[in-house]
Every structure is written in C-alpha cells, then in structure tokens.
CSV table of C-alpha atoms in Angstrom, one decimal:
chain,number,residue,atom,x,y,z
K,190,MET,CA,0.0,0.0,0.0
K,191,TYR,CA,2.8,2.4,1.0
K,192,GLN,CA,4.5,1.9,-2.4
K,193,LYS,CA,1.3,2.7,-4.2
K,194,LEU,CA,0.7,5.9,-2.3
K,195,ALA,CA,4.3,7.0,-2.9
K,196,ARG,CA,3.8,6.4,-6.7
K,197,ILE,CA,0.5,8.4,-6.6
K,198,SER,CA,2.3,11.3,-4.9
K,199,VAL,CA,5.0,11.3,-7.6
K,200,VAL,CA,2.3,11.4,-10.3
K,201,LEU,CA,0.5,14.3,-8.6
K,202,ALA,CA,3.6,16.3,-8.0
K,203,GLY,CA,4.5,15.8,-11.7
K,204,LEU,CA,1.0,16.9,-12.8
K,205,ALA,CA,1.3,20.0,-10.6
K,206,ALA,CA,4.7,20.8,-12.1
K,207,ALA,CA,3.3,20.4,-15.6
K,208,GLY,CA,0.2,22.5,-14.8
K,209,VAL,CA,-2.2,19.6,-15.3
K,210,ALA,CA,-4.9,19.1,-12.7
K,211,PRO,CA,-6.3,15.7,-11.6
K,212,ALA,CA,-9.9,14.7,-12.2
K,213,ALA,CA,-12.5,17.3,-11.1
K,214,GLU,CA,-14.7,15.7,-8.5
K,215,THR,CA,-15.2,16.7,-4.8
K,216,LEU,CA,-12.0,15.0,-3.7
K,217,GLY,CA,-10.4,16.2,-7.0
K,218,GLN,CA,-11.3,19.8,-6.1
K,219,ALA,CA,-9.4,19.4,-2.8
K,220,ILE,CA,-6.4,17.9,-4.6
K,221,ARG,CA,-6.3,20.6,-7.3
K,222,GLU,CA,-6.0,23.2,-4.5
K,223,SER,CA,-3.3,21.2,-2.7
K,224,ASP,CA,0.0,22.5,-1.4
K,225,PHE,CA,2.6,20.4,-3.3
K,226,ILE,CA,5.8,19.4,-1.6
K,227,VAL,CA,9.2,19.3,-3.3
K,228,ASP,CA,12.1,19.3,-0.8
K,229,TRP,CA,15.5,18.5,-2.3
K,230,ARG,CA,18.9,18.3,-0.6
K,231,LEU,CA,22.3,17.5,-2.0
K,232,ARG,CA,25.1,16.9,0.6
K,233,TYR,CA,28.7,16.0,0.7
K,234,GLU,CA,30.1,14.7,4.0
K,235,SER,CA,33.6,13.7,4.9
K,236,VAL,CA,34.7,11.9,8.1
K,237,ASP,CA,38.3,11.5,9.2
K,238,GLN,CA,38.3,9.3,12.4
K,239,ALA,CA,41.6,8.5,14.1
K,240,ASP,CA,40.8,4.8,14.8
K,241,ILE,CA,39.7,4.0,11.2
K,242,PRO,CA,42.4,4.4,8.5
K,243,ALA,CA,40.1,5.1,5.6
K,244,THR,CA,38.4,8.5,5.3
K,245,ALA,CA,34.6,8.4,4.7
K,246,GLU,CA,33.2,10.3,1.7
K,247,ALA,CA,29.5,10.5,1.0
K,248,LEU,CA,27.7,12.4,-1.7
K,249,THR,CA,24.0,11.8,-1.1
K,250,GLY,CA,20.8,13.3,-2.5
K,251,ARG,CA,17.4,13.4,-0.8
K,252,LEU,CA,14.1,14.2,-2.4
K,253,ARG,CA,10.8,14.5,-0.5
K,254,PHE,CA,7.8,14.8,-2.8
K,255,GLY,CA,4.0,14.8,-2.2
K,256,PHE,CA,1.1,17.0,-1.4
K,257,GLU,CA,-1.3,18.1,1.3
K,258,THR,CA,-4.9,18.7,0.1
K,259,ALA,CA,-7.0,21.7,0.8
K,260,PRO,CA,-9.5,21.3,3.7
K,261,LEU,CA,-12.5,19.1,2.9
K,262,ALA,CA,-14.9,19.0,5.8
K,263,LYS,CA,-12.1,20.5,7.9
K,264,THR,CA,-10.0,17.5,7.0
K,265,ARG,CA,-6.7,17.4,5.1
K,266,LEU,CA,-4.8,14.5,3.6
K,267,LEU,CA,-1.0,14.6,3.5
K,268,ILE,CA,1.0,12.1,1.4
K,269,GLU,CA,4.8,12.5,1.1
K,270,GLY,CA,7.4,10.1,-0.2
K,271,VAL,CA,11.2,10.2,0.3
K,272,SER,CA,13.9,8.9,-2.0
K,273,VAL,CA,17.6,8.8,-1.0
K,274,GLY,CA,20.5,8.0,-3.4
K,275,ALA,CA,24.3,8.2,-3.3
K,276,GLY,CA,26.7,9.5,-6.0
K,277,ILE,CA,29.8,8.8,-3.8
K,278,ASP,CA,29.4,5.9,-1.4
K,279,ARG,CA,32.8,5.5,0.3
K,280,TYR,CA,31.2,5.4,3.7
K,281,ASN,CA,29.6,3.1,6.3
K,282,SER,CA,25.9,3.8,5.9
K,283,THR,CA,25.1,1.2,8.7
K,284,THR,CA,23.4,-0.9,6.1
K,285,ASN,CA,25.9,-1.3,3.2
K,286,GLY,CA,28.5,-3.4,5.0
K,287,ALA,CA,31.3,-0.9,4.3
K,288,THR,CA,32.7,-1.1,7.8
K,289,GLN,CA,36.2,-0.1,6.6
K,290,TYR,CA,34.9,3.5,6.7
K,291,PRO,CA,33.6,5.7,9.4
K,292,VAL,CA,29.8,6.0,9.8
K,293,VAL,CA,27.7,8.5,7.8
K,294,ALA,CA,24.2,7.5,8.9
K,295,ASP,CA,22.5,8.2,5.5
K,296,PRO,CA,21.6,4.9,4.0
K,297,ALA,CA,20.8,5.3,0.3
K,298,GLY,CA,19.2,3.4,-2.6
K,299,PHE,CA,15.6,3.4,-1.3
K,300,THR,CA,12.2,5.1,-1.8
K,301,ASP,CA,9.8,5.0,1.1
K,302,LEU,CA,6.6,6.6,2.5
K,303,ASN,CA,7.8,9.5,4.7
K,304,ARG,CA,4.4,10.9,5.9
K,305,PHE,CA,0.9,9.7,5.3
K,306,ALA,CA,-1.7,11.3,7.6
K,307,LEU,CA,-5.2,12.7,8.0
K,308,SER,CA,-5.6,15.9,10.0
K,309,ASN,CA,-8.9,17.2,11.3
K,310,LYS,CA,-9.9,20.6,12.9
K,311,SER,CA,-13.6,20.0,13.5
K,312,LEU,CA,-13.1,20.7,17.3
K,313,GLU,CA,-12.4,24.3,18.2
K,314,HIS,CA,-8.7,25.1,18.8
K,315,THR,CA,-7.9,21.4,18.2
K,316,THR,CA,-6.0,19.5,15.6
K,317,LEU,CA,-6.3,15.7,15.4
K,318,THR,CA,-3.7,13.9,13.3
K,319,PHE,CA,-3.8,10.2,12.4
K,320,GLY,CA,-1.2,8.3,10.5
K,321,ARG,CA,2.5,8.6,9.8
K,322,GLN,CA,3.6,12.1,10.9
K,323,ARG,CA,6.4,14.4,12.0
K,324,ILE,CA,6.5,15.2,15.7
K,325,VAL,CA,8.8,18.0,17.0
K,326,LEU,CA,8.5,19.1,20.6
K,327,ASP,CA,10.1,22.1,22.2
K,328,ASP,CA,13.8,22.4,21.1
K,329,THR,CA,13.9,18.7,20.0
K,330,ARG,CA,16.1,17.7,23.0
K,331,PHE,CA,13.6,14.9,23.8
K,332,VAL,CA,11.5,14.4,20.7
K,333,GLY,CA,12.3,15.5,17.2
K,334,ASN,CA,12.4,14.5,13.5
K,335,VAL,CA,16.2,14.4,13.2
K,336,ALA,CA,16.0,16.8,10.3
K,337,TRP,CA,19.8,16.8,9.8
K,338,ARG,CA,19.9,13.3,8.4
K,339,GLN,CA,18.7,12.6,4.9
K,340,ASN,CA,15.9,10.3,6.0
K,341,GLU,CA,14.0,12.0,8.8
K,342,GLN,CA,12.4,10.3,11.9
K,343,THR,CA,8.6,10.0,11.8
K,344,PHE,CA,5.9,8.4,14.0
K,345,ASP,CA,2.9,6.2,13.2
K,346,GLY,CA,0.0,7.0,15.5
K,347,LEU,CA,-2.5,9.5,16.8
K,348,ARG,CA,-1.8,13.1,17.9
K,349,ALA,CA,-4.0,15.7,19.5
K,350,GLN,CA,-2.9,19.4,19.7
K,351,ILE,CA,-5.0,21.9,21.6
K,352,ASP,CA,-4.1,25.5,21.1
K,353,GLY,CA,-5.5,27.3,24.2
K,354,ALA,CA,-4.3,29.3,27.2
K,355,VAL,CA,-2.5,26.1,28.0
K,356,LYS,CA,-1.2,24.4,24.9
K,357,VAL,CA,-1.7,20.6,25.0
K,358,ASP,CA,0.2,18.2,22.8
K,359,VAL,CA,-0.5,14.5,23.4
K,360,SER,CA,0.3,11.6,21.1
K,361,TRP,CA,0.3,7.8,21.0
K,362,SER,CA,2.5,5.9,18.6
K,363,ASN,CA,3.1,2.2,18.0
K,364,GLN,CA,6.0,2.6,15.5
K,365,VAL,CA,8.9,4.9,15.2
K,366,ASN,CA,10.4,5.2,11.7
K,367,ARG,CA,14.1,6.0,12.3
K,368,VAL,CA,16.8,7.6,10.2
K,369,PHE,CA,18.4,4.3,9.3
K,370,GLY,CA,15.8,3.5,6.6
K,371,PRO,CA,13.4,0.6,5.8
K,372,ASP,CA,16.2,-1.8,5.0
K,373,SER,CA,17.9,-1.6,8.4
K,374,PRO,CA,17.2,-4.1,11.2
K,375,VAL,CA,17.0,-1.0,13.5
K,376,GLY,CA,15.1,1.1,11.0
K,377,ARG,CA,11.8,0.6,12.8
K,378,TRP,CA,11.0,0.6,16.5
K,379,HIS,CA,7.7,-1.0,17.5
K,380,GLY,CA,6.0,-0.8,20.9
K,381,GLU,CA,4.2,1.9,22.7
K,382,VAL,CA,5.2,5.6,22.8
K,383,VAL,CA,3.1,8.1,24.7
K,384,LEU,CA,4.3,11.8,24.5
K,385,SER,CA,2.6,14.4,26.7
K,386,ASN,CA,3.6,18.1,26.5
K,387,LEU,CA,1.7,21.0,28.2
K,388,SER,CA,2.8,24.6,28.1
K,389,HIS,CA,1.7,28.1,29.1
K,390,ALA,CA,3.2,31.3,28.0
K,391,PHE,CA,3.7,34.0,30.6
K,392,ARG,CA,5.0,37.5,29.8
K,393,PHE,CA,8.7,36.7,29.7
K,394,VAL,CA,8.8,32.9,30.0
K,395,THR,CA,7.1,29.8,28.7
K,396,LEU,CA,6.5,27.1,31.3
K,397,THR,CA,6.4,23.5,29.9
K,398,GLY,CA,5.7,20.3,31.7
K,399,PHE,CA,6.3,17.0,29.9
K,400,TYR,CA,5.9,13.2,30.4
K,401,TYR,CA,7.3,10.8,27.8
K,402,PHE,CA,6.7,7.0,28.1
K,403,LEU,CA,8.6,4.6,25.9
K,404,ASP,CA,8.1,0.8,25.9
K,405,LEU,CA,10.0,-0.4,22.9
K,406,ASN,CA,9.9,-4.0,21.8
K,407,ASP,CA,12.9,-3.7,19.6
K,408,ALA,CA,15.0,-1.6,22.0
K,409,ALA,CA,14.2,-2.7,25.5
K,410,THR,CA,17.2,-0.9,27.0
K,411,ALA,CA,15.8,2.4,25.6
K,412,SER,CA,12.4,1.9,27.4
K,413,SER,CA,11.8,4.6,30.0
K,414,ASN,CA,9.6,7.1,31.8
K,415,THR,CA,10.7,10.7,31.7
K,416,LEU,CA,9.0,13.4,33.7
K,417,GLY,CA,10.3,17.0,33.5
K,418,VAL,CA,9.8,20.7,33.4
K,419,ARG,CA,11.2,23.5,31.2
K,420,LEU,CA,11.3,27.3,31.5
K,421,ALA,CA,12.4,29.2,28.4
K,422,GLY,CA,12.0,32.8,27.4
K,423,ASN,CA,13.6,36.1,26.3
K,424,ARG,CA,13.4,39.8,27.1
K,425,THR,CA,15.0,43.1,26.3
K,426,LEU,CA,17.6,44.6,28.6
K,427,GLY,CA,18.2,48.1,27.4
K,428,LYS,CA,19.9,47.8,24.0
K,429,LEU,CA,20.6,44.1,24.6
K,430,GLY,CA,18.3,41.1,24.1
K,431,SER,CA,18.5,38.1,26.4
K,432,ASN,CA,17.3,34.5,26.2
K,433,TYR,CA,17.3,31.8,28.9
K,434,ALA,CA,16.3,28.2,29.4
K,435,LEU,CA,16.2,26.0,32.5
K,436,SER,CA,15.1,22.4,32.5
K,437,TYR,CA,15.0,19.5,34.9
K,438,ALA,CA,13.8,15.9,34.4
K,439,ARG,CA,13.9,12.6,36.1
K,440,GLN,CA,14.1,9.3,34.1
K,441,THR,CA,13.3,5.8,35.3
K,442,ASP,CA,13.1,2.4,33.7
K,443,ALA,CA,9.9,1.3,32.0
K,444,GLY,CA,8.4,-1.7,30.1
K,445,ALA,CA,10.8,-4.6,29.4
K,446,ASN,CA,13.9,-2.6,30.3
K,447,PRO,CA,16.1,-5.1,32.2
K,448,ALA,CA,17.8,-2.3,34.2
K,449,SER,CA,16.4,-0.5,37.3
K,450,PHE,CA,17.4,3.1,37.5
K,451,SER,CA,16.4,6.7,38.4
K,452,VAL,CA,18.7,9.3,36.8
K,453,PRO,CA,18.4,13.2,36.5
K,454,TYR,CA,18.7,15.7,33.7
K,455,THR,CA,19.7,19.4,34.1
K,456,LEU,CA,20.0,22.3,31.7
K,457,VAL,CA,21.0,25.8,32.5
K,458,GLU,CA,21.5,28.2,29.5
K,459,GLY,CA,21.6,32.0,29.0
K,460,GLY,CA,22.4,34.2,26.1
K,461,LEU,CA,22.7,37.9,25.0
K,462,THR,CA,22.0,39.5,21.7
K,463,PHE,CA,23.9,42.7,21.0
K,464,ASN,CA,22.9,45.8,19.1
K,465,ARG,CA,24.1,44.7,15.7
K,466,LYS,CA,22.7,41.2,16.3
K,467,PRO,CA,25.7,39.1,17.2
K,468,ASN,CA,24.8,36.8,20.0
K,469,VAL,CA,26.6,34.7,22.6
K,470,THR,CA,25.2,31.8,24.7
K,471,LEU,CA,26.7,30.0,27.7
K,472,GLY,CA,25.2,26.7,28.8
K,473,TYR,CA,25.6,23.7,31.0
K,474,GLU,CA,23.8,20.4,30.3
K,475,ARG,CA,24.1,17.3,32.5
K,476,MET,CA,22.8,13.8,31.5
K,477,GLY,CA,22.9,12.2,34.9
K,478,SER,CA,23.9,8.7,35.8
K,479,ASP,CA,23.6,6.2,38.7
K,480,GLY,CA,27.0,4.8,37.8
K,481,THR,CA,25.6,2.1,35.5
K,482,VAL,CA,23.0,3.8,33.3
K,483,GLY,CA,23.1,7.3,31.8
K,484,PHE,CA,20.1,9.5,31.1
K,485,SER,CA,19.1,9.0,27.4
K,486,THR,CA,16.9,10.8,24.8
K,487,PRO,CA,16.6,8.2,22.0
K,488,LEU,CA,13.8,10.1,20.2
K,489,ALA,CA,15.7,13.4,20.1
K,490,THR,CA,17.3,15.2,17.2
K,491,LEU,CA,20.6,14.3,18.8
K,492,HIS,CA,22.9,15.9,16.1
K,493,ALA,CA,21.8,19.4,17.4
K,494,PHE,CA,23.2,18.7,20.9
K,495,GLN,CA,26.6,17.7,22.4
K,496,GLY,CA,28.6,18.4,19.3
K,497,TRP,CA,28.1,17.9,15.6
K,498,ASP,CA,30.7,15.1,15.5
K,499,ASP,CA,27.9,12.9,17.0
K,500,LYS,CA,30.3,11.2,19.5
K,501,PHE,CA,27.6,11.2,22.2
K,502,LEU,CA,24.5,9.9,20.4
K,503,ALA,CA,24.4,7.3,23.2
K,504,THR,CA,25.0,8.6,26.7
K,505,PRO,CA,28.0,7.0,28.4
K,506,ALA,CA,27.2,4.8,31.4
K,507,SER,CA,28.8,7.4,33.6
K,508,GLY,CA,26.6,10.2,32.2
K,509,ILE,CA,27.9,13.4,30.6
K,510,ASP,CA,28.5,17.0,31.5
K,511,ASP,CA,28.5,19.4,28.6
K,512,ARG,CA,29.8,22.9,29.2
K,513,TYR,CA,29.4,25.0,26.1
K,514,LEU,CA,29.9,28.5,24.6
K,515,LYS,CA,28.2,29.5,21.4
K,516,PHE,CA,28.6,32.6,19.3
K,517,GLY,CA,26.4,33.6,16.4
K,518,TYR,CA,26.7,36.4,13.9
K,519,PRO,CA,24.0,37.3,11.3
K,520,PHE,CA,25.3,39.3,8.3
K,521,ARG,CA,23.3,41.7,6.3
K,522,SER,CA,21.8,40.4,3.0
K,523,ARG,CA,24.3,40.5,0.2
K,524,GLY,CA,23.9,40.0,-3.5
K,525,PRO,CA,21.4,37.2,-4.2
K,526,PHE,CA,21.3,36.1,-0.6
K,527,THR,CA,18.5,37.2,1.7
K,528,SER,CA,20.4,36.2,4.8
K,529,LEU,CA,23.9,35.0,5.8
K,530,SER,CA,24.8,33.7,9.3
K,531,ALA,CA,27.9,32.3,11.0
K,532,LEU,CA,28.0,30.1,14.1
K,533,ALA,CA,30.8,28.9,16.3
K,534,TRP,CA,30.3,26.4,19.2
K,535,TYR,CA,32.8,25.1,21.8
K,536,HIS,CA,32.0,22.1,24.0
K,537,ASP,CA,33.9,20.7,27.0
K,538,PHE,CA,32.8,17.1,27.9
K,539,ALA,CA,33.3,15.2,31.1
K,540,SER,CA,31.5,12.4,33.0
K,541,ALA,CA,28.6,13.2,35.3
K,542,GLN,CA,29.8,10.4,37.6
K,543,GLY,CA,33.4,10.6,38.7
K,544,SER,CA,36.0,13.0,37.2
K,545,THR,CA,36.8,11.7,33.7
K,546,HIS,CA,37.4,14.3,31.1
K,547,PHE,CA,36.1,13.0,27.8
K,548,GLY,CA,37.3,15.6,25.3
K,549,THR,CA,36.5,18.9,23.6
K,550,GLU,CA,34.9,19.9,20.4
K,551,VAL,CA,34.7,22.9,18.1
K,552,ASP,CA,31.9,23.3,15.6
K,553,LEU,CA,31.7,26.0,12.9
K,554,GLN,CA,29.0,26.8,10.4
K,555,LEU,CA,28.2,29.3,7.6
K,556,VAL,CA,24.7,29.4,6.0
K,557,ALA,CA,23.6,31.5,3.1
K,558,ARG,CA,19.9,31.6,2.0
K,559,THR,CA,17.8,32.8,-0.8
K,560,LYS,CA,14.0,32.6,-0.9
K,561,LYS,CA,14.1,28.8,-1.8
K,562,ILE,CA,17.7,27.7,-1.5
K,563,ALA,CA,20.0,27.3,1.6
K,564,LEU,CA,23.7,26.7,1.2
K,565,THR,CA,25.5,25.3,4.3
K,566,LEU,CA,29.2,24.8,5.1
K,567,LYS,CA,29.9,23.0,8.4
K,568,TYR,CA,33.0,21.7,10.1
K,569,ALA,CA,33.4,19.8,13.4
K,570,THR,CA,36.5,18.6,15.2
K,571,TYR,CA,36.5,16.5,18.3
K,572,ASP,CA,39.7,16.3,20.4
K,573,ALA,CA,39.6,13.1,22.4
K,574,ASP,CA,41.0,12.8,26.0
K,575,ARG,CA,39.6,9.8,27.8
K,576,LEU,CA,36.8,8.7,25.5
K,577,TYR,CA,36.5,7.9,21.8
K,578,THR,CA,39.0,9.1,19.2
K,579,ASP,CA,39.9,12.4,17.4
K,580,THR,CA,37.3,13.0,14.6
K,581,ASP,CA,37.0,15.7,11.9
K,582,LYS,CA,33.9,16.1,9.8
K,583,ILE,CA,33.1,18.5,6.9
K,584,TRP,CA,29.8,19.1,5.3
K,585,LEU,CA,28.8,20.9,2.1
K,586,SER,CA,25.1,21.0,1.4
K,587,MET,CA,22.4,22.6,-0.7
K,588,ASP,CA,18.7,22.6,0.2
K,589,TYR,CA,15.9,23.5,-2.2
K,590,THR,CA,12.3,23.9,-1.1
K,591,LEU,CA,9.4,24.5,-3.5
C-alpha cells in the first residue's frame, strides 16, 4: 500500500509541475487546491576518524515529494514520499556493510513513504492527526524529527494538539520510523510511545511540563519514563536582548527494560544578543547517571546537541556533563542572498559520575539563504581525551524547497 501511495504522490507532483490538474470531483477539487511538496537536498560529507584508517566520503541526495490537500470537511490528507540516493558511497551507511569506513548515517538506494496522515480541525482550537507524521516538541532535545539526516524520523500514531491558554500536545504511537531507513534491522522501533507536553506562555517565559513514556519491543534498554519541566524565554535589557532556558527531568526504567534506574537531567542556559545582532550563549547540560545507566533521549534530534561530530548519540554509562559556549553572527543580506549567518560552538565534555574528562569539540557553520535555497558549510573537530577518538567532519550541502 505504501509503495502505491508513494507512486501516486509522484504522479500528482509531476502533474502540478506540468500545470495539469487531476480529475474534477469533490475530492479532486481538494487535490487541485493542494499544497505540493518538493524538498530536495544534495550533501557532501567527509569523516576522518583516528581509529579508522580510511576516510569516509558521502555524496547523497534526498528528495521529498508529495502534497497536502485543501481542507474538505475540515480534514486534510497529507502524502509524502522520500527517496535517497548516493553518488559517492565510500562510507559506512550502517546498512551497506562498508565497515572499513567511518559511519555516515545516511543509507541510500531506497524510496519509502515518509508521511501519510489525515488531520482534522472540527473541534475548536484542536488539531487531530492520524497516521505517519512528524512530531517535533520544544527544542527537539527529547522528541524531534532528526532533520539533519537525509531520512527523517517519523511516528505512526494519533496526535491531539489543543491551542488554548494552556497548549496541550499528546500523542500515542506504535511505530517509530528511524533515520536508518526501511532496509535496516533497526530502521523501525515497535511498541508503545506516549508523548505528553503541556505549556503556558507568561509575559517573559514559557513554562512547559512533559511526560514521555517509551516501551520499545525492539530496543528494551531504551524503554523509559521521563517526567520533566522546562522554562524558556527572552526579554529586552536596554539595548541588549536576552534569552534563557532552565530544564530539569527525572528518568526511570519502563516496560521490558532489564535495568532498574532513576537518573536526572539538568539544563542551564543563558544568552545575550547585542545591538548589531551578534549573540553569545553560555550553557551547561548534565545527562545524569547512577554509575551504570546514563540519562538518554533516544527520540531526540541528537545531532543538534553535544557536538556535531555525534560522538555522544548514546549517553556513556557514567553520564555526561557538557559545558558549552556558542557565538552567532547574522550578516546583512548580500547579492542574491536574503540572509547569511555564522555560528561557532565550543564544547567541553566530562563524565557526570566521577571526574573523567572525555574531550573537547569545536563546531563551525556558515549558512547563506535565498528565498528557496539554503547553502551550508559545516566543520566539526573532536579532540579526544579519555573517551572515543579524534574526529574531523566536513559538510557541504544545498537545500531547495518549493
């Protein structure tokens, strides 16, 4: 069924591009007024890892294609396929068996159904979504779509979003479709995932409470209960802007997890934006540990946290302390570019339990945007001390969105 729907979305996208409308019936009317989806990315990634002699090189292309119909009885249908290919495949994709290279977690050579969902707004201030969908909560630290990878993470299930004085976002899922693709033995997680997120915006801060329950048949050690709170906001201080975030959570074992644990999470972050818009952020994040198990966020967009070299996608058993300093600078629009921005990020990693210094990392990024195109140059270098090995990564990418 999924393959048929993916083929249908390709045909419809092609008809839209050619200016030809599908058949004119009631459903056809909704389809003719659809928003069509074309989201293309070409990326080169290089990985030089000290413990692996060969350098990985990956040139991958990702195309998302599909449509979302206009409302019909306050209901929309979204169908989106994804196709990933590789022009240079000298890398370990996690599914191609090329273990002589470092990992670039972008398996290629497949076409799959990325999203397939019905959404309904019959109830006031409420959106109900059923099917395969993208779920992004807060800053993606606990739940995200892993947008950095070529194949994003989606969820099969039911979601209710209520947009009132207190925003409520509750979902139930029985399948997580992971970035490793349909051909990977870990490409799907089955089980029960309940995500509850409630927030209220005050004058200078938004207060969020969250509870995430994971009982995963295919990853029992990732099954957990996580209960937490987050404060995040910003305000003007004279000619300066400020932003801040505080978060605390407690995680315990759940479902078939063979371990028994209770571990904490802490985030303290503050930043300033200066008159000409450069900004600086200082932060401290602790993924706690009981000495055996570290706090984990297996559904997060992990690439966005604890360094772009992705050394800490899995939390060490002793936990991790991440002290970081971030500097950003937005340039004025120049030539064909509507915006240009630079970002530099420094991380210092150590264990949460004990006094082991893991290493440091420097991340650099430059992004140039037009109305429909984004060009990105990124570099990350991890300097190992007591954990993992020295690693350098370079990315060059171009994104096009219709």
